[in-house]
Amino acid sequence: MDWSPKNAASALSSSSKTVIVVFLVLLLGGFFSTRWIDTSSFGSSSSNTSLFTAIFSSTHLRQSITIPSSKQKPYGPLTCPLQNNTCPSPLEHTLVPLLTPTATTPPPPSCPAFFRWIYEDLRPWSSTGITRDMVEGARGKANFRLVMVGGRTYLDKYHGAFQTRDVFTLWGFLQLLRQYPGRVPDLDLMFNLDDLPVVRAADYRPGEAPPPLFRYCKDDSTVDIVFPDWSFWGWPEVNIKPWEVLLEELKKGNERVKWKHREPHAYWKGNPWVSPTRQDLIKCNVSDTNDWNARLYSQDWVQETRGGFKSSDLASQCTHRYKIYIEGRAWSVSEKYILACNSPTLLVNTGFRDFFTRGLMPGQHYLPIRSDDKCRSIKSAVDWGNSHQKKAQAVGKEGSRFVQEELKMEYVYDYMLHLLSEYSKLLRYRPSVPEGAVELCPESMACPRGGREKEYMAGSAVKAPRDAEPCAIPAPFSPGELQEFLRSKDDAVAQVEKWN
Ligand SMILES: *[C@@H]1O[C@H](CO)[C@@H](O)[C@H](O)[C@H]1NC(C)=O
Ligand SMILES: *[C@@H]1O[C@H](CO)[C@@H](O)[C@H](O)[C@H]1NC(C)=O
Ligand SMILES: *[C@@H]1O[C@H](CO)[C@@H](O)[C@H](O)[C@H]1NC(C)=O
């Protein structure tokens, strides 16, 4: 059997009719996750953290979800069940254009540098604009079409997805509307939920616009439009809590063992079976005959799921001085958790980029590792770090600062808002609701759910509209600047290789 996500997705959707098969799928869910979950770790099952203050009170027939907030104008509780099967009217739906600072408000601070890539991702359509035909041309590659009109959200679903990545991706769109009511423009977009980018630039003639398709990552040969992945709102199947909650736990977890007292090796824990490059990495594990300074462990998700994820708590994995990041089938959601440890990330060179990794600089936020000579490269990076401890700690701190500051949830929403705003400027037509699409709202998504899914929705619900402007998006790269940026990245890799 081929355990590709496509098959998993079709298995999930085609089998959902019979209880027996559903049961089977649930059973296999644990096995699937062993295939794809890259990160070493998952949050513990106790969700009693300071930020996790969402309260569910459920009575027999009516439930209400109360989401307390420290901000001034918090949203009221969601009313469950959904009244009359109809989503409530959006609070505000007069569009306030972005980037029009008023006389009374100072201009907002600049967004992190990786926001510049929004322009690069949309460049294939910069001269043609985006027509309805182009969007519909992506239909064959999309899991769903999402349309936003007047602050309301409509879903036209084509294919199911692996686990709940579709649910938490859509939840993210709805939370953006809560973060910035009245600021999200009308939209019409196609989204693919699989790992691998599919819109190959080489398949289109110069001047011919490819179909615009949103997904989680791309590489240099593809023109998929990258968007934050579902794990920012939570990954209930493997106990990965919403990013805002986890970021706080990681910060605390980090303080448990000082860097100097951590094991002086490079640590990785994950699923080695998802890609040949991970199989290759495993060869660097410590053995009777070799010590490449690598301590590598494979993650048994079946056991983790049964054991309540006790040995996969992300916040208690900052125990080694170095942490290895390696791609899975494509990008891996584990990167942000690995970077958060204050231990330098040894990043095995990868061609896959998600929205934020384009802001990382080798030698500053991480230490690059050659993918064609992993063992020696890891050994020399660790040897270098142990004999240049101040410099190594600085790299570890800088990687963690990046995720704590530049990747905080506020900026994830700002990235979404700027990307969608720039995308909507390219639309050459007025989006309208496709026939058969259903309206989505937080009530329609959260009310019917239970368990960890509902818990994570409460934990990632935006508690109040943001009371400040989004950050100001930096100007696009000029062609010279982009060349220069890419060259400086290559130079930095060469520089770090010289340290070793
Ligand atoms: C959970 O939080 C509550 C209130 O903050 C506290 O009283 C309780 O002891 C906590 N429980 C656990 C298991 O940490
Ligand atoms: C629900 O539907 C009924 C019948 O159509 C209508 O009278 C009532 O006002 C509706 N309630 C809400 C909250 O929309
Ligand atoms: C790597 O070696 C350690 C120590 O011998 C062992 O415990 C671990 O299971 C090995 N990892 C893998 C993935 O085989």
XYZ file of C-alpha atoms and ligand atoms in Angstrom:
542
model
C 0.000 0.000 0.000
C 1.171 3.422 -0.853
C 0.896 5.692 2.142
C 0.993 8.936 0.252
C -1.122 11.776 1.605
C -3.243 11.696 -1.548
C -4.258 8.157 -0.766
C -4.777 9.022 2.819
C -6.985 11.903 1.792
C -9.045 9.816 -0.568
C -9.224 7.004 1.951
C -10.587 9.447 4.444
C -13.179 10.974 2.189
C -14.392 7.902 0.346
C -14.668 5.790 3.435
C -16.469 8.243 5.605
C -19.834 6.710 4.820
C -19.580 3.498 6.737
C -18.986 3.307 10.408
C -16.685 0.324 10.092
C -14.370 2.045 7.705
C -14.437 5.196 9.754
C -13.325 3.135 12.695
C -10.556 1.645 10.590
C -9.446 5.062 9.517
C -9.372 6.245 13.081
C -7.297 3.244 13.958
C -4.963 3.883 11.082
C -4.848 7.554 11.909
C -2.286 6.771 14.516
C -0.261 4.903 11.946
C -0.577 7.644 9.345
C 0.701 10.102 11.793
C 3.736 7.977 12.388
C 4.476 8.500 8.736
C 4.234 12.234 8.555
C 4.757 13.785 11.767
C 8.149 15.042 11.781
C 8.521 16.711 14.891
C 9.953 15.053 17.711
C 7.465 16.188 20.006
C 4.089 17.168 20.884
C 2.707 19.104 23.731
C 1.692 17.204 26.775
C -1.947 16.360 27.017
C -2.518 18.647 29.944
C -3.682 21.910 28.522
C -3.722 23.831 31.739
C -1.477 26.658 30.763
C -1.773 30.303 31.573
C -2.724 31.262 28.054
C -5.081 28.405 27.642
C -7.854 30.142 29.426
C -10.647 29.344 27.050
C -13.535 27.990 28.995
C -16.093 25.613 27.640
C -19.279 25.316 29.515
C -21.600 22.797 28.067
C -25.082 22.165 29.237
C -27.213 19.409 27.799
C -28.784 21.150 24.876
C -27.045 24.440 24.568
C -23.362 24.968 24.844
C -21.581 28.209 25.037
C -17.925 28.810 24.455
C -16.581 31.673 26.481
C -13.318 33.123 25.347
C -12.057 35.535 27.970
C -9.647 38.219 26.992
C -7.495 40.868 28.535
C -8.093 43.270 25.655
C -10.645 46.028 25.738
C -13.315 44.879 23.334
C -13.388 41.100 23.585
C -15.670 39.019 21.442
C -18.628 37.505 23.215
C -18.975 33.762 23.578
C -19.916 31.731 20.546
C -23.521 30.715 20.690
C -23.930 26.995 20.157
C -25.566 25.330 18.441
C -25.615 27.516 15.368
C -28.963 29.326 15.329
C -31.313 28.413 12.467
C -28.345 26.839 10.713
C -27.373 30.357 9.649
C -24.086 32.114 10.351
C -24.503 35.419 12.211
C -23.859 38.624 10.308
C -20.280 39.800 10.354
C -19.702 42.553 12.898
C -18.335 44.956 10.353
C -18.137 44.583 6.659
C -17.240 47.967 5.332
C -13.769 47.518 4.038
C -11.209 49.843 5.559
C -8.279 49.876 3.158
C -4.897 48.951 4.513
C -2.006 51.323 4.943
C -3.906 54.532 5.323
C -2.502 55.803 8.610
C -4.585 58.671 9.892
C -3.230 61.903 11.257
C -3.833 60.788 14.817
C -2.030 57.453 14.602
C 1.689 57.065 14.075
C 2.685 54.853 11.128
C 2.825 51.196 12.172
C 6.185 49.480 12.636
C 7.639 47.607 9.700
C 6.823 43.915 9.238
C 9.605 41.309 9.483
C 11.778 41.119 6.361
C 10.270 37.835 5.161
C 7.065 39.712 4.258
C 8.882 40.934 1.133
C 8.461 37.467 -0.338
C 4.744 38.133 -0.669
C 5.579 40.177 -3.761
C 7.834 37.425 -5.131
C 5.119 34.802 -4.660
C 2.608 36.945 -6.557
C 5.039 38.037 -9.282
C 3.771 35.495 -11.881
C 0.524 37.547 -12.028
C 1.948 41.031 -11.560
C 1.478 42.050 -15.190
C -1.494 39.876 -16.168
C -3.592 40.196 -13.049
C -5.710 37.220 -11.943
C -8.864 36.368 -13.868
C -11.696 34.067 -12.873
C -10.489 31.612 -15.534
C -7.032 31.486 -13.994
C -8.473 30.763 -10.547
C -10.808 28.122 -11.938
C -7.841 26.674 -13.838
C -6.414 25.610 -10.463
C -9.532 23.642 -9.592
C -8.083 20.276 -10.642
C -5.215 20.758 -8.201
C -7.188 22.202 -5.282
C -8.783 20.660 -2.203
C -11.126 23.601 -1.824
C -12.110 27.002 -3.103
C -12.546 29.721 -0.531
C -14.540 32.849 -1.274
C -14.863 35.820 1.026
C -17.516 38.387 0.235
C -18.529 41.236 2.537
C -16.805 39.668 5.545
C -18.591 36.330 5.052
C -16.693 33.157 4.174
C -17.848 30.467 1.762
C -16.323 27.063 1.154
C -16.572 24.961 -1.975
C -14.945 21.687 -0.992
C -13.584 19.346 -3.665
C -11.488 16.788 -1.773
C -10.952 15.844 1.845
C -7.618 16.194 3.523
C -5.245 14.260 5.717
C -6.362 14.450 9.358
C -7.734 17.889 10.260
C -5.342 20.088 8.312
C -8.282 21.389 6.242
C -10.317 22.183 9.355
C -7.549 24.115 11.086
C -6.508 25.904 7.907
C -10.083 27.125 7.413
C -10.291 28.000 11.097
C -7.233 30.191 10.514
C -9.031 32.140 7.783
C -11.996 32.704 10.097
C -9.703 33.899 12.875
C -8.120 36.400 10.496
C -11.595 37.931 10.090
C -11.851 38.202 13.878
C -8.362 39.697 14.146
C -9.088 42.282 11.449
C -12.862 42.706 11.030
C -13.618 44.871 8.049
C -10.030 44.716 6.797
C -10.006 41.502 4.783
C -10.890 42.215 1.148
C -13.250 40.157 -0.993
C -11.406 37.074 -2.233
C -11.634 34.031 -4.428
C -8.851 31.483 -4.055
C -7.962 27.826 -4.549
C -6.090 25.931 -1.818
C -4.187 22.650 -1.889
C -3.549 20.921 1.438
C -0.907 18.355 0.444
C 2.777 18.542 1.269
C 4.419 18.917 -2.108
C 4.234 21.999 -4.349
C 2.711 21.167 -7.750
C 2.505 24.273 -9.973
C 5.721 23.951 -11.947
C 6.962 27.195 -13.467
C 8.466 25.267 -16.399
C 4.996 24.141 -17.502
C 4.065 27.707 -18.485
C 5.429 29.771 -21.355
C 6.901 33.178 -20.571
C 3.977 35.596 -20.323
C 1.521 32.766 -19.705
C 0.087 33.042 -16.198
C -0.020 29.825 -14.153
C -3.114 28.984 -12.086
C -2.810 30.661 -8.670
C -2.831 27.954 -5.991
C -2.318 28.464 -2.262
C -0.469 25.846 -0.184
C 2.033 25.532 2.647
C 5.381 25.451 0.847
C 7.205 25.784 -2.447
C 10.635 25.275 -3.945
C 12.560 27.153 -6.622
C 10.923 25.265 -9.486
C 7.327 25.911 -8.396
C 5.078 28.972 -8.175
C 2.603 27.835 -5.531
C 1.629 30.704 -3.201
C 2.764 29.924 0.337
C 0.424 30.365 3.288
C 0.814 29.548 7.022
C 0.126 25.892 7.741
C -2.617 24.504 10.004
C -0.303 23.859 12.941
C -0.429 27.557 13.915
C -4.008 26.843 15.070
C -3.285 23.333 16.306
C -2.762 19.739 15.248
C -5.043 17.736 17.524
C -4.142 14.276 16.170
C -0.619 14.592 17.504
C -1.286 16.926 20.387
C 0.443 19.976 18.925
C -1.232 22.896 20.597
C -2.010 26.235 18.959
C 1.205 28.173 18.325
C 0.340 31.038 20.647
C -0.029 28.608 23.543
C 2.959 26.495 22.646
C 5.262 29.453 22.118
C 4.736 30.429 25.731
C 5.370 26.858 26.925
C 8.507 26.619 24.837
C 9.800 29.823 26.356
C 9.361 28.378 29.842
C 10.631 24.930 28.844
C 13.762 26.576 27.607
C 14.636 27.820 31.049
C 14.713 24.323 32.561
C 18.227 23.395 31.451
C 20.893 26.055 30.818
C 22.670 25.719 27.483
C 26.016 24.900 29.109
C 24.434 22.053 31.042
C 22.758 20.551 28.009
C 24.197 17.448 26.368
C 26.977 18.537 24.006
C 25.492 16.681 21.016
C 23.048 17.231 18.184
C 19.564 15.855 18.816
C 16.843 14.808 16.429
C 13.669 12.895 17.041
C 11.167 12.265 14.318
C 9.866 9.854 11.763
C 12.792 8.557 9.675
C 10.543 6.809 7.131
C 9.069 9.797 5.309
C 11.991 10.485 2.991
C 15.295 9.016 1.790
C 17.184 12.007 3.163
C 16.004 11.130 6.678
C 17.141 7.547 6.154
C 20.489 8.981 5.220
C 20.536 11.109 8.368
C 19.937 8.061 10.577
C 23.282 6.660 9.368
C 24.948 9.426 11.400
C 23.597 8.039 14.685
C 26.117 7.187 17.376
C 27.266 3.557 17.272
C 30.045 1.356 18.659
C 32.316 2.366 15.812
C 31.334 5.958 15.042
C 30.427 9.091 16.903
C 29.395 11.961 14.650
C 28.066 13.886 17.673
C 24.524 13.020 16.614
C 21.880 11.493 18.903
C 18.974 10.445 16.716
C 15.692 8.883 17.750
C 12.737 7.660 15.835
C 9.297 8.695 16.951
C 6.775 5.924 17.446
C 3.477 7.690 17.012
C 1.354 4.636 17.663
C 2.927 4.327 21.077
C 2.837 8.078 21.665
C -0.847 8.197 20.847
C -1.562 5.322 23.238
C 0.627 6.756 25.962
C -1.006 10.180 25.839
C 2.039 11.828 24.195
C 3.971 11.806 27.468
C 7.391 11.387 25.883
C 6.828 13.798 23.041
C 6.283 17.030 24.944
C 7.903 19.696 22.779
C 8.564 22.038 25.647
C 10.725 19.494 27.462
C 12.945 18.679 24.493
C 15.465 21.455 24.931
C 17.978 19.082 26.504
C 20.773 19.085 23.901
C 23.075 21.892 22.849
C 22.221 21.420 19.156
C 19.024 20.440 17.392
C 18.811 19.043 13.899
C 16.155 20.116 11.404
C 15.652 18.008 8.302
C 12.889 18.185 5.703
C 10.202 15.487 5.603
C 8.297 14.880 2.396
C 8.554 18.646 1.913
C 8.836 21.388 4.530
C 8.262 20.198 8.082
C 6.123 21.952 10.677
C 8.758 20.981 13.252
C 11.086 23.808 12.241
C 9.543 26.486 14.426
C 9.588 24.200 17.480
C 13.214 23.200 16.866
C 14.316 26.813 16.479
C 12.652 27.738 19.771
C 15.120 25.890 22.062
C 17.940 28.429 22.370
C 20.144 25.638 21.016
C 21.592 26.278 17.562
C 19.560 24.559 14.863
C 21.673 22.436 12.544
C 19.600 22.854 9.431
C 20.132 20.201 6.787
C 20.019 22.048 3.482
C 16.573 21.908 1.885
C 14.933 23.321 -1.217
C 11.502 23.619 0.427
C 10.465 26.941 1.897
C 7.423 27.900 3.843
C 6.362 31.509 4.384
C 8.697 32.392 7.252
C 11.835 30.324 6.627
C 12.777 32.777 3.903
C 13.642 35.182 6.708
C 16.303 32.898 8.207
C 19.980 33.619 7.608
C 22.647 30.888 7.864
C 25.205 31.648 10.555
C 22.796 34.063 12.219
C 19.638 32.027 12.920
C 20.995 28.524 12.279
C 24.041 26.519 11.213
C 23.773 25.040 7.711
C 24.442 21.313 7.266
C 25.365 19.804 3.906
C 22.697 17.404 2.714
C 25.244 15.419 0.673
C 27.689 14.929 3.571
C 25.492 14.999 6.645
C 27.571 13.079 9.184
C 30.814 14.970 8.767
C 28.959 18.251 8.517
C 27.086 17.610 11.778
C 30.243 16.501 13.551
C 32.170 19.591 12.560
C 29.305 21.959 13.444
C 29.066 20.436 16.935
C 32.860 20.483 17.396
C 32.916 24.109 16.300
C 30.086 25.043 18.682
C 31.639 23.276 21.651
C 34.891 25.134 21.109
C 33.198 28.487 20.313
C 30.484 28.389 22.929
C 29.682 32.103 22.988
C 29.167 32.196 19.222
C 27.160 28.984 19.238
C 24.881 30.273 21.995
C 24.370 33.491 20.055
C 23.120 31.499 17.060
C 20.789 29.495 19.318
C 19.422 32.654 20.930
C 18.951 34.394 17.604
C 16.968 31.465 16.168
C 14.710 31.470 19.215
C 14.345 35.238 19.181
C 13.239 34.951 15.559
C 10.393 32.564 16.349
C 9.409 34.343 19.557
C 9.342 37.808 18.004
C 9.099 37.672 14.229
C 6.869 34.617 14.118
C 4.471 35.502 16.910
C 0.831 34.941 16.049
C 0.237 38.640 15.507
C 2.669 38.533 12.568
C 1.182 35.312 11.229
C -2.129 37.176 10.895
C -0.393 40.229 9.450
C 1.292 38.020 6.849
C -2.067 36.494 5.912
C -3.705 39.910 5.705
C -0.969 41.426 3.546
C -0.747 38.402 1.270
C -4.519 38.258 0.775
C -4.706 42.027 0.267
C -1.982 41.976 -2.395
C -3.643 38.943 -4.004
C -7.019 40.677 -4.074
C -5.493 43.736 -5.759
C -4.601 41.434 -8.658
C -8.139 40.063 -9.081
C -9.657 41.325 -12.327
C -13.232 40.467 -11.314
C -15.581 40.769 -8.363
C -15.596 37.527 -6.403
C -19.030 35.956 -6.058
C -20.243 32.943 -4.144
C -19.948 29.770 -6.241
C -23.013 27.596 -6.553
C -23.058 24.892 -3.905
C -20.629 26.665 -1.580
C -21.493 26.657 2.119
C -20.998 29.522 4.507
C -18.463 29.032 7.291
C -18.303 30.823 10.602
C -16.662 30.022 13.943
C -20.001 28.725 15.261
C -20.538 26.358 12.340
C -17.015 24.994 12.731
C -16.598 24.813 16.511
C -20.077 23.946 17.797
C -20.327 20.417 16.367
C -16.825 19.436 17.503
C -15.622 17.918 20.737
C -12.453 16.876 22.504
C -9.085 18.224 21.530
C -10.378 19.771 18.306
C -12.775 22.000 20.178
C -10.179 22.704 22.828
C -7.652 23.855 20.219
C -10.247 25.984 18.499
C -10.923 27.734 21.788
C -7.198 28.056 22.434
C -6.563 29.615 19.033
C -9.682 31.775 18.756
C -8.876 35.457 18.372
C -10.168 37.028 21.539
C -10.661 40.595 20.402
C -10.185 42.580 17.212
C -6.692 43.941 16.978
C -6.679 47.515 18.142
C -3.663 48.570 16.090
C -2.787 48.743 12.421
C -1.084 45.708 10.909
C 2.657 46.120 10.474
C 3.788 47.981 7.350
C 4.870 45.639 4.581
C 8.410 46.419 3.369
C 8.919 47.448 -0.263
C 9.465 44.664 -2.821
C 13.008 43.562 -3.631
C 14.422 45.329 -6.635
C 15.930 42.777 -9.040
C 19.381 43.804 -7.836
C 18.419 43.451 -4.186
C 17.018 39.991 -4.672
C 20.222 38.836 -6.389
C 22.215 40.432 -3.614
C 20.089 38.779 -0.919
C 20.479 35.325 -2.461
C 24.206 35.863 -2.900
C 24.653 36.937 0.698
C 22.840 33.794 1.805
C 25.221 31.639 -0.266
C 28.179 33.582 1.110
C 26.932 33.012 4.651
C 26.789 29.259 4.033
C 30.342 29.309 2.673
C 31.435 31.419 5.632
C 29.983 28.984 8.166
C 31.580 26.058 6.347
C 34.889 27.838 6.774
C 34.391 28.106 10.577
C 34.211 24.354 10.656
C -5.121 24.269 36.332
O -5.314 25.638 36.528
C -6.072 25.942 37.663
C -6.356 27.458 37.669
O -5.234 28.178 37.216
C -5.335 25.462 38.923
O -6.090 25.752 40.086
C -5.115 23.964 38.804
O -4.360 23.494 39.905
C -4.417 23.626 37.503
N -4.353 22.193 37.335
C -3.260 21.553 36.926
C -3.398 20.089 36.745
O -2.196 22.123 36.687
C -35.040 31.430 12.845
O -36.032 31.085 11.889
C -37.361 31.412 12.274
C -38.303 30.850 11.213
O -37.817 31.051 9.927
C -37.487 32.923 12.420
O -38.778 33.283 12.828
C -36.473 33.382 13.465
O -36.496 34.793 13.566
C -35.076 32.921 13.109
N -34.181 33.252 14.187
C -32.992 33.805 13.991
C -32.180 34.011 15.219
O -32.568 34.118 12.882
C 20.590 5.804 17.834
O 21.438 5.278 18.800
C 20.924 5.287 20.110
C 22.026 4.814 21.042
O 22.529 3.593 20.621
C 19.676 4.388 20.164
O 19.104 4.423 21.457
C 18.670 4.912 19.135
O 17.537 4.067 19.095
C 19.303 4.997 17.775
N 18.375 5.650 16.875
C 17.851 5.084 15.793
C 16.913 5.888 14.993
O 18.113 3.949 15.456
